[in-house]
Short mmCIF file of N, CA and C in Angstrom, two decimals:
data_model
loop_
_atom_site.label_atom_id
_atom_site.label_comp_id
_atom_site.label_asym_id
_atom_site.label_seq_id
_atom_site.Cartn_x
_atom_site.Cartn_y
_atom_site.Cartn_z
N MET P 25 94.98 93.67 98.85
CA MET P 25 95.38 93.91 99.79
C MET P 25 94.97 95.00 100.69
N GLU P 26 94.27 94.65 102.14
CA GLU P 26 93.82 96.09 102.47
C GLU P 26 95.04 96.84 103.68
N VAL P 27 94.85 98.03 103.87
CA VAL P 27 95.74 98.44 104.46
C VAL P 27 94.83 98.99 105.72
N THR P 28 95.68 99.29 107.00
CA THR P 28 95.00 100.02 108.15
C THR P 28 95.22 101.43 108.07
N ILE P 29 93.95 102.16 108.00
CA ILE P 29 94.08 103.43 107.97
C ILE P 29 93.78 104.14 109.25
N THR P 30 94.93 105.18 109.64
CA THR P 30 94.93 105.70 111.25
C THR P 30 94.89 107.28 110.68
N SER P 31 94.77 107.99 111.75
CA SER P 31 94.64 109.60 111.58
C SER P 31 96.28 109.87 111.09
N ASP P 32 97.50 109.14 111.49
CA ASP P 32 98.76 109.34 111.05
C ASP P 32 98.89 109.29 109.48
N ASN P 33 98.27 108.13 108.97
CA ASN P 33 98.76 107.88 107.79
C ASN P 33 97.62 108.20 106.75
N PHE P 34 96.55 108.69 107.22
CA PHE P 34 95.26 108.88 106.13
C PHE P 34 95.89 109.90 104.89
N GLU P 35 96.34 110.88 105.19
CA GLU P 35 96.60 111.90 103.97
C GLU P 35 97.64 111.16 103.18
N SER P 36 98.57 110.27 103.61
CA SER P 36 99.65 109.96 102.86
C SER P 36 98.74 108.89 101.74
N TYR P 37 97.93 108.25 102.40
CA TYR P 37 96.95 107.19 101.32
C TYR P 37 96.20 108.17 100.23
N LEU P 38 95.53 109.20 100.99
CA LEU P 38 94.41 109.87 100.15
C LEU P 38 95.08 110.58 99.02
N ASN P 39 96.62 111.02 99.34
CA ASN P 39 97.36 111.49 98.25
C ASN P 39 98.09 110.86 97.22
N GLY P 40 97.90 109.37 97.50
CA GLY P 40 98.63 108.80 96.70
C GLY P 40 98.16 108.66 95.10
N ASP P 41 98.83 107.61 94.65
CA ASP P 41 98.80 107.62 93.16
C ASP P 41 97.36 107.01 92.57
N GLN P 42 97.06 106.17 93.33
CA GLN P 42 95.63 105.45 93.23
C GLN P 42 94.39 105.85 94.06
N PRO P 43 93.18 105.56 93.60
CA PRO P 43 91.91 106.01 94.18
C PRO P 43 92.25 104.93 95.53
N LEU P 44 91.37 105.74 96.83
CA LEU P 44 91.28 104.87 97.73
C LEU P 44 89.93 104.77 98.35
N VAL P 45 89.64 103.44 98.94
CA VAL P 45 88.52 103.24 99.59
C VAL P 45 88.47 102.95 100.89
N VAL P 46 87.89 103.53 101.76
CA VAL P 46 87.84 103.77 103.34
C VAL P 46 86.90 103.06 103.79
N ASP P 47 86.96 101.94 104.55
CA ASP P 47 85.62 101.19 105.13
C ASP P 47 85.96 101.84 106.78
N LEU P 48 85.00 102.61 106.99
CA LEU P 48 84.88 102.98 108.34
C LEU P 48 83.94 101.98 109.31
N TRP P 49 84.41 101.52 110.45
CA TRP P 49 83.92 100.19 110.79
C TRP P 49 84.40 100.65 112.38
N ALA P 50 83.65 99.40 113.36
CA ALA P 50 83.83 99.11 114.69
C ALA P 50 83.81 97.50 115.05
N THR P 51 84.63 97.39 115.97
CA THR P 51 84.70 95.85 116.23
C THR P 51 83.17 95.28 116.67
N TRP P 52 82.16 96.09 117.49
CA TRP P 52 81.07 95.84 117.81
C TRP P 52 80.16 95.91 117.04
N CYS P 53 80.28 96.70 115.62
CA CYS P 53 79.41 96.81 114.71
C CYS P 53 78.89 95.51 113.74
N GLY P 54 77.72 94.96 113.96
CA GLY P 54 77.29 93.53 113.41
C GLY P 54 77.40 93.66 111.70
N PRO P 55 76.57 94.95 111.21
CA PRO P 55 76.94 94.94 109.72
C PRO P 55 78.45 95.24 109.22
N CYS P 56 79.21 95.77 109.95
CA CYS P 56 80.46 95.97 109.57
C CYS P 56 81.11 94.84 109.46
N ARG P 57 80.79 93.89 110.57
CA ARG P 57 81.47 92.42 110.44
C ARG P 57 80.94 91.77 109.17
N ALA P 58 79.58 91.96 109.01
CA ALA P 58 78.99 91.23 107.70
C ALA P 58 79.75 91.90 106.30
N ILE P 59 79.95 93.02 106.18
CA ILE P 59 80.71 93.45 104.98
C ILE P 59 81.98 93.19 104.82
N ALA P 60 82.76 92.68 106.05
CA ALA P 60 84.37 92.71 106.01
C ALA P 60 84.78 91.82 104.81
N PRO P 61 84.18 90.53 104.50
CA PRO P 61 84.60 89.65 103.76
C PRO P 61 84.55 90.19 102.40
N ILE P 62 83.42 90.79 102.16
CA ILE P 62 83.27 91.58 100.66
C ILE P 62 84.28 92.47 100.58
N ILE P 63 84.66 93.45 101.25
CA ILE P 63 85.60 94.45 101.45
C ILE P 63 86.93 93.99 100.97
N SER P 64 87.18 92.67 101.81
CA SER P 64 88.61 92.10 101.57
C SER P 64 88.67 91.32 100.13
N GLU P 65 87.55 90.96 99.87
CA GLU P 65 87.77 90.32 98.28
C GLU P 65 87.92 91.15 97.56
N LEU P 66 87.09 92.43 97.54
CA LEU P 66 87.23 93.23 96.15
C LEU P 66 88.42 94.04 96.47
N ALA P 67 89.45 94.21 97.82
CA ALA P 67 90.74 94.78 97.94
C ALA P 67 91.63 93.90 97.41
N ASN P 68 91.42 92.47 97.34
CA ASN P 68 92.18 91.51 96.46
C ASN P 68 92.20 91.56 94.94
N GLU P 69 90.85 91.85 94.51
CA GLU P 69 90.42 91.78 93.30
C GLU P 69 90.79 92.90 92.73
N TYR P 70 90.88 94.27 93.38
CA TYR P 70 91.58 95.30 92.83
C TYR P 70 92.82 95.82 93.15
N ASP P 71 93.59 94.89 93.81
CA ASP P 71 95.06 95.15 94.27
C ASP P 71 95.72 95.67 92.85
N GLY P 72 96.46 96.49 93.18
CA GLY P 72 97.32 97.11 92.28
C GLY P 72 96.59 98.40 91.47
N LYS P 73 95.13 98.50 91.80
CA LYS P 73 94.51 99.61 91.04
C LYS P 73 93.79 100.71 92.14
N ILE P 74 93.40 99.91 93.10
CA ILE P 74 92.75 100.92 94.24
C ILE P 74 93.33 100.52 95.52
N VAL P 75 93.41 101.46 96.45
CA VAL P 75 93.95 101.14 97.78
C VAL P 75 92.50 101.18 98.65
N VAL P 76 92.58 99.97 99.37
CA VAL P 76 91.39 99.72 100.15
C VAL P 76 91.94 99.84 101.46
N GLY P 77 91.48 100.55 102.51
CA GLY P 77 91.82 100.92 104.05
C GLY P 77 90.55 100.59 104.61
N LYS P 78 90.89 99.97 105.92
CA LYS P 78 89.70 99.79 107.15
C LYS P 78 90.53 100.99 108.10
N CYS P 79 89.31 101.83 108.75
CA CYS P 79 89.50 102.68 109.82
C CYS P 79 88.59 102.44 110.69
N ASP P 80 89.04 102.01 111.96
CA ASP P 80 88.20 101.73 113.18
C ASP P 80 88.24 103.08 113.81
N VAL P 81 86.72 103.54 113.70
CA VAL P 81 86.12 104.94 114.05
C VAL P 81 86.69 105.01 116.00
N GLU P 82 86.43 104.07 116.57
CA GLU P 82 86.75 103.88 117.83
C GLU P 82 88.26 104.66 118.35
N GLU P 83 89.05 104.18 117.09
CA GLU P 83 90.71 104.61 117.34
C GLU P 83 90.79 105.86 116.79
N ASN P 84 90.33 106.14 115.45
CA ASN P 84 90.32 107.27 114.79
C ASN P 84 89.15 108.31 114.29
N ASP P 85 88.43 108.86 115.65
CA ASP P 85 87.37 109.46 115.21
C ASP P 85 87.35 110.71 114.55
N GLU P 86 88.92 111.24 114.66
CA GLU P 86 88.57 112.45 113.67
C GLU P 86 88.40 112.05 112.32
N ILE P 87 88.74 111.02 111.60
CA ILE P 87 88.38 111.17 110.13
C ILE P 87 86.99 110.70 109.95
N ALA P 88 86.22 110.12 110.84
CA ALA P 88 84.89 110.11 110.79
C ALA P 88 84.20 111.50 110.97
N ALA P 89 84.91 112.11 111.93
CA ALA P 89 84.32 113.54 112.12
C ALA P 89 84.76 114.50 110.83
N GLN P 90 85.68 114.32 110.34
CA GLN P 90 86.05 115.13 109.18
C GLN P 90 85.23 115.12 107.92
N PHE P 91 84.42 113.87 107.79
CA PHE P 91 83.55 113.31 106.44
C PHE P 91 82.11 113.37 106.96
N GLY P 92 81.95 113.80 108.29
CA GLY P 92 80.41 113.81 108.80
C GLY P 92 79.90 112.66 108.92
N VAL P 93 80.59 111.37 109.23
CA VAL P 93 80.22 110.16 109.62
C VAL P 93 79.32 110.00 110.76
N ARG P 94 78.04 109.57 110.62
CA ARG P 94 77.38 109.24 111.97
C ARG P 94 76.77 107.85 112.09
N ASN P 95 76.83 107.37 110.86
CA ASN P 95 76.44 105.68 111.06
C ASN P 95 77.58 105.02 110.36
N ILE P 96 77.55 103.58 111.03
CA ILE P 96 78.70 102.99 110.34
C ILE P 96 78.06 101.34 110.21
N PRO P 97 78.60 100.66 109.04
CA PRO P 97 79.62 101.04 108.07
C PRO P 97 79.52 102.22 107.14
N THR P 98 80.41 103.01 106.81
CA THR P 98 80.30 103.81 105.64
C THR P 98 81.61 103.55 105.08
N ILE P 99 81.39 103.57 103.88
CA ILE P 99 82.44 103.26 102.67
C ILE P 99 82.68 104.65 102.02
N LEU P 100 83.62 105.49 102.04
CA LEU P 100 84.41 106.60 101.24
C LEU P 100 85.22 106.27 99.97
N PHE P 101 84.72 106.89 99.22
CA PHE P 101 85.44 106.58 97.68
C PHE P 101 85.98 108.06 97.40
N PHE P 102 87.48 107.93 97.26
CA PHE P 102 88.25 109.19 97.00
C PHE P 102 89.18 108.73 95.84
N LYS P 103 88.86 109.98 94.92
CA LYS P 103 89.85 109.87 93.62
C LYS P 103 90.77 111.24 93.46
N ASP P 104 91.78 111.09 93.08
CA ASP P 104 92.57 112.26 93.19
C ASP P 104 92.40 113.30 94.37
N GLY P 105 92.15 112.64 95.50
CA GLY P 105 92.38 112.89 96.77
C GLY P 105 91.39 113.71 96.94
N GLN P 106 90.10 113.77 96.17
CA GLN P 106 88.84 114.03 96.35
C GLN P 106 87.75 112.92 96.94
N LEU P 107 86.59 113.11 97.84
CA LEU P 107 85.60 112.48 98.07
C LEU P 107 84.67 112.55 96.66
N VAL P 108 84.60 111.49 96.36
CA VAL P 108 83.40 111.38 95.14
C VAL P 108 82.43 110.36 95.56
N ASP P 109 82.06 109.58 96.20
CA ASP P 109 81.02 108.63 96.75
C ASP P 109 81.26 108.46 97.91
N LYS P 110 80.09 107.92 98.42
CA LYS P 110 80.00 107.25 99.84
C LYS P 110 78.73 106.21 99.96
N MET P 111 79.02 105.21 100.51
CA MET P 111 77.88 104.08 100.84
C MET P 111 77.72 104.02 102.35
N VAL P 112 76.47 104.10 102.86
CA VAL P 112 76.34 103.81 104.37
C VAL P 112 75.51 102.54 104.44
N GLY P 113 75.94 101.87 105.32
CA GLY P 113 75.07 100.53 105.69
C GLY P 113 75.82 99.29 104.69
N ALA P 114 75.22 98.25 104.99
CA ALA P 114 75.65 96.95 104.56
C ALA P 114 74.98 96.81 102.89
N ALA P 115 75.67 96.21 102.10
CA ALA P 115 75.27 96.05 100.62
C ALA P 115 75.75 94.80 100.08
N SER P 116 75.48 94.42 98.85
CA SER P 116 75.85 93.10 98.35
C SER P 116 77.10 93.30 97.40
N LYS P 117 77.70 92.50 97.38
CA LYS P 117 79.22 92.78 96.94
C LYS P 117 79.08 93.43 95.26
N SER P 118 77.90 92.92 94.52
CA SER P 118 77.73 93.51 93.30
C SER P 118 77.64 95.27 93.52
N LYS P 119 76.84 95.63 94.60
CA LYS P 119 76.62 97.10 94.79
C LYS P 119 77.90 97.68 94.86
N PHE P 120 78.89 97.03 95.84
CA PHE P 120 80.35 97.53 96.11
C PHE P 120 81.05 97.58 94.91
N ASP P 121 80.98 96.33 94.33
CA ASP P 121 81.84 96.39 92.98
C ASP P 121 81.60 97.43 92.08
N GLU P 122 80.28 97.82 91.86
CA GLU P 122 79.87 99.12 90.75
C GLU P 122 80.68 100.15 91.26
N LYS P 123 80.60 100.43 92.58
CA LYS P 123 81.38 101.73 92.96
C LYS P 123 83.02 101.78 93.01
N PHE P 124 83.31 100.40 93.06
CA PHE P 124 84.92 100.34 92.59
C PHE P 124 85.34 100.69 91.43
N LYS P 125 84.35 99.94 90.42
CA LYS P 125 84.90 100.22 89.09
C LYS P 125 84.58 101.74 88.61
N ALA P 126 83.54 102.39 89.43
CA ALA P 126 83.40 103.90 88.88
C ALA P 126 84.80 104.74 89.22
N LEU P 127 85.43 104.14 90.05
CA LEU P 127 86.67 104.96 90.75
C LEU P 127 87.70 104.86 89.60
N LEU P 128 87.65 103.54 88.61
CA LEU P 128 89.03 103.39 87.53
C LEU P 128 88.86 104.24 86.48
#
């Protein structure tokens, strides 16, 4: 299951018990829309093991600025509250799956 990440709830998810994956996107972004079904599938597959969140950069630009995100989609991977990996741009499900597995 995916959660919506906002500036208000980001810290609580970041400091939660599970690793966190944040998909930074915008409604006008074609590549963001292209990977959305892949991220949703992985969110379901890793439910209970990894928290997967979607963060609209138009509404939560502070998060994008905090991590120096200049291009979207950008996927941030956090473990124990620390940024451990980042992917920029669209990719295959297998590439994203590799990154998800590395968090466990």
